[in-house]
mmCIF file of C-alpha atoms and ligand atoms in Angstrom:
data_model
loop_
_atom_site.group_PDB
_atom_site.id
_atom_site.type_symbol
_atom_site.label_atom_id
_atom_site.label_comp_id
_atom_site.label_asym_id
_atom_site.label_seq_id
_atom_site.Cartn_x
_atom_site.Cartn_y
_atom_site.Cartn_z
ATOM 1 C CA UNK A 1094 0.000 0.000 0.000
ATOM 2 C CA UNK A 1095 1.169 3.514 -0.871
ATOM 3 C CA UNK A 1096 1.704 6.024 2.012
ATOM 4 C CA UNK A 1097 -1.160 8.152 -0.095
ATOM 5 C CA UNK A 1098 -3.710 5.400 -0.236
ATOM 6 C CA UNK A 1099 -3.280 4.632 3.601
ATOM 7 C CA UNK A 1100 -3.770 8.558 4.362
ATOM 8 C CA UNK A 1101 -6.825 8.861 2.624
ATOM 9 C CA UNK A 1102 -8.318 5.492 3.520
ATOM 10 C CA UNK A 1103 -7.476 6.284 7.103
ATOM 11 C CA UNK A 1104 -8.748 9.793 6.612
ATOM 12 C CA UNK A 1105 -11.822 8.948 5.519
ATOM 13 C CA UNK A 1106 -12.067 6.478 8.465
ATOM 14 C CA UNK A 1107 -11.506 9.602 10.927
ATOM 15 C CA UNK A 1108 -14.002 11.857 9.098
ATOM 16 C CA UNK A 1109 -16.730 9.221 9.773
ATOM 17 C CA UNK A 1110 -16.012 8.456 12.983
ATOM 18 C CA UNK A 1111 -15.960 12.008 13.691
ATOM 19 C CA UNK A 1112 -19.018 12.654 12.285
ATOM 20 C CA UNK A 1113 -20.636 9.502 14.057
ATOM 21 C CA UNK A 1114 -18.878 10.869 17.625
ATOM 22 C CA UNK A 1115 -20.456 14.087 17.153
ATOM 23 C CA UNK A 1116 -24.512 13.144 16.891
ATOM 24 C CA UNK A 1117 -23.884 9.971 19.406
ATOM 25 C CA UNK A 1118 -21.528 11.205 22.069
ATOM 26 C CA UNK A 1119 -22.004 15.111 22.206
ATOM 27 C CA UNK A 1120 -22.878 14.353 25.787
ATOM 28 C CA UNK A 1121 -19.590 12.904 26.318
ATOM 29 C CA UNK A 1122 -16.418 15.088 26.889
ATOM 30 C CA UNK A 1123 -14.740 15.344 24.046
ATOM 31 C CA UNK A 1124 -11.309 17.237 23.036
ATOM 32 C CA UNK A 1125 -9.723 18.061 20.199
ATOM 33 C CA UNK A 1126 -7.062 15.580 18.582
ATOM 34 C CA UNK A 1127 -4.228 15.666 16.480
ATOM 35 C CA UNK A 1128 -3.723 12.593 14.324
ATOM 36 C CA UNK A 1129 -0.456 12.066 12.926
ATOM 37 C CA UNK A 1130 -0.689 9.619 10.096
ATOM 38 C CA UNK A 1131 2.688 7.928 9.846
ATOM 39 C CA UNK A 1132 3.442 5.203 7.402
ATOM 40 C CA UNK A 1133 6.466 3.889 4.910
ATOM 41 C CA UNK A 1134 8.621 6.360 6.781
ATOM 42 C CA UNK A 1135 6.387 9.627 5.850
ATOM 43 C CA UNK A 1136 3.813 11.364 8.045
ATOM 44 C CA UNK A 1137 1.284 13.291 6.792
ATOM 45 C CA UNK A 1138 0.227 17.061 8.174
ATOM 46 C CA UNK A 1139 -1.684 16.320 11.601
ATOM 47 C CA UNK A 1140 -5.347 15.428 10.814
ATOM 48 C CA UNK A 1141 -7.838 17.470 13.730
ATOM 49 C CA UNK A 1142 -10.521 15.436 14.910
ATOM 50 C CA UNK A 1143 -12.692 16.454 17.884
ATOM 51 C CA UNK A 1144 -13.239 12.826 18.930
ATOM 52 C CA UNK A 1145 -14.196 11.045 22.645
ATOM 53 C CA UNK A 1146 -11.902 9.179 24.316
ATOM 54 C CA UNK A 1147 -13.696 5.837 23.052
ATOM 55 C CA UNK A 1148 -13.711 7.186 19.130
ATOM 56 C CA UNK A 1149 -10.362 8.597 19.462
ATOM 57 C CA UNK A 1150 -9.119 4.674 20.305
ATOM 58 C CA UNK A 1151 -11.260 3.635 17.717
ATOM 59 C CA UNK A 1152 -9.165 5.360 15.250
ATOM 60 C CA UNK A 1153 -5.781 4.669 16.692
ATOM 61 C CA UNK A 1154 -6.936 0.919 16.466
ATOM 62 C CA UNK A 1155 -7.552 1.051 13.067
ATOM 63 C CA UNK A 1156 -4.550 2.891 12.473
ATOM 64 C CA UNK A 1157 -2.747 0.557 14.085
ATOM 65 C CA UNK A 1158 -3.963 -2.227 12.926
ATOM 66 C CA UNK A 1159 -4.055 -0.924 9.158
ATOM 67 C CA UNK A 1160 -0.231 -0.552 9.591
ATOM 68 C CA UNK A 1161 0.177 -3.978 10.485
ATOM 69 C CA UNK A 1162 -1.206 -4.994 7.540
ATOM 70 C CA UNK A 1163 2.263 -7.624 5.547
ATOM 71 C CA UNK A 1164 0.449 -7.189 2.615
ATOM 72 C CA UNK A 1165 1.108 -4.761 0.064
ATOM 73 C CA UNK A 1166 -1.643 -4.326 -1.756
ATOM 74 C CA UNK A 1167 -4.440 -5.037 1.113
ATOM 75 C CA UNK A 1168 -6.172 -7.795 0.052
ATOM 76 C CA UNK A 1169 -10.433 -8.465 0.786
ATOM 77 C CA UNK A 1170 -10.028 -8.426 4.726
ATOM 78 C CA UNK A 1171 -12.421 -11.536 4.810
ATOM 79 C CA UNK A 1172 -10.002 -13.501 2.672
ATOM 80 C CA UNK A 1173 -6.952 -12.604 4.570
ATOM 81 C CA UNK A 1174 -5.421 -15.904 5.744
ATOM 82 C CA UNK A 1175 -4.523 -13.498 8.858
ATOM 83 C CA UNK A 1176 -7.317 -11.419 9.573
ATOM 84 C CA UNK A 1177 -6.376 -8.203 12.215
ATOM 85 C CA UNK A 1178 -9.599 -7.176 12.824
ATOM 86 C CA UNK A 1179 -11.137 -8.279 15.764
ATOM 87 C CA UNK A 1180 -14.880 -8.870 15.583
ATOM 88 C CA UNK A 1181 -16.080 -6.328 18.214
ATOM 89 C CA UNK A 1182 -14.382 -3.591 16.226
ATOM 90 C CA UNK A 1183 -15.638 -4.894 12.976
ATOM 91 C CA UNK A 1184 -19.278 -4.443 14.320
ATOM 92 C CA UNK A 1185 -18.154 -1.008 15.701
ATOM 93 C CA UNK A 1186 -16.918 -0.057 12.584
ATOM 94 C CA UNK A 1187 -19.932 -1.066 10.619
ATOM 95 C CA UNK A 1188 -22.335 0.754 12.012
ATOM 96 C CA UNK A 1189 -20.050 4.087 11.760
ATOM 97 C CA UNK A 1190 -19.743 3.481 8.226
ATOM 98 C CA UNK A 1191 -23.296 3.059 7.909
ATOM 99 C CA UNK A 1192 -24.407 6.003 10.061
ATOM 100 C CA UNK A 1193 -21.864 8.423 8.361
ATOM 101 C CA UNK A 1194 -23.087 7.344 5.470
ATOM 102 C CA UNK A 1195 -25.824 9.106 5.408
ATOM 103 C CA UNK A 1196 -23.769 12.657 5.402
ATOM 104 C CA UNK A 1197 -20.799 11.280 2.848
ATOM 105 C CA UNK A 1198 -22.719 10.169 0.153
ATOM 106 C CA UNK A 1199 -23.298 6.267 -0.730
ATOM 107 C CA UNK A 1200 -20.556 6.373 -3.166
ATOM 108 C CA UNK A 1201 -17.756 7.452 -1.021
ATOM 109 C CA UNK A 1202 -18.956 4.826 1.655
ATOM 110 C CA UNK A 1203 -18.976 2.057 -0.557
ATOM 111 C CA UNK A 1204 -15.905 2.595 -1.440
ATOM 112 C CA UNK A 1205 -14.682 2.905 2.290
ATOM 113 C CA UNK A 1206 -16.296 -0.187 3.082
ATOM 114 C CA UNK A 1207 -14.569 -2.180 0.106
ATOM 115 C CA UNK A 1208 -12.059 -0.877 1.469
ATOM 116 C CA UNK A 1209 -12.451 -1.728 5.015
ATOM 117 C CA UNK A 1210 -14.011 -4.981 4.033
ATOM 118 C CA UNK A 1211 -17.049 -3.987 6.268
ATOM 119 C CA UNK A 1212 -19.777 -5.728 6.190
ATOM 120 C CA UNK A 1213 -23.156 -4.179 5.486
ATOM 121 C CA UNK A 1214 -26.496 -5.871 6.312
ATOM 122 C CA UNK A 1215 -28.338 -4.184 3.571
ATOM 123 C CA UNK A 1216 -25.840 -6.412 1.040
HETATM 124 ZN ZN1 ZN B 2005 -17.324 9.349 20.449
#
């Protein structure tokens, strides 16, 4: 994967849950944060997010996780002889997706979901 292609994917990923933070947990304290995305040796300009502390992990997670990824070209998640994600999260994620959805425009989610190899029950 190329460090562009992991910024936006994990961009995108941030703008949802961001979105998704701000209608669900607006009675939660929530701060501003400063995401870093690093990757292949280069880090991108720092991303602002005004996330909870639960979103805010949620993203690192992902991050983290996305990193971690041996393969190159990130192959369909479900066929990954070594899948990272653990099924909790995957849930999690889904419905974020789905909600933000709504705001981003089907296109751009679909695409985020191939992407994230998240799962959709209207498919
Ligand atoms: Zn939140």
């Amino acid at each position: 994967m190329t460090f562009e292609k992991y910024t936006t994917e994990l961009t995108t990923l941030t703008r949802f849950v961001e979105h998704y933070c701000t209608d669900h947990h607006h009675d939660i304290s929530r701060k501003s944060h400063n995401i870093t995305i690093k990757y292949a040796g280069e880090r991108s300009e720092p991303l602002e997010a005004l996330l909870c502390e639960e979103c805010a992990e949620m993203v690192a997670y992902a991050m983290a996780r996305l990193q971690g990824c041996p393969f190159d070209d990130k192959p369909k998640c479900r066929k990954c002889p070594n899948p990272c994600y653990e099924r909790p999260m995957w849930k999690k994620l889904a419905k974020i997706m789905r909600y933000s959805g709504v705001r981003y425009g089907l296109e751009k989610v679909r695409t985020a979901m191939r992407f994230w190899e998240v799962e959709t029950t209207a498919s």
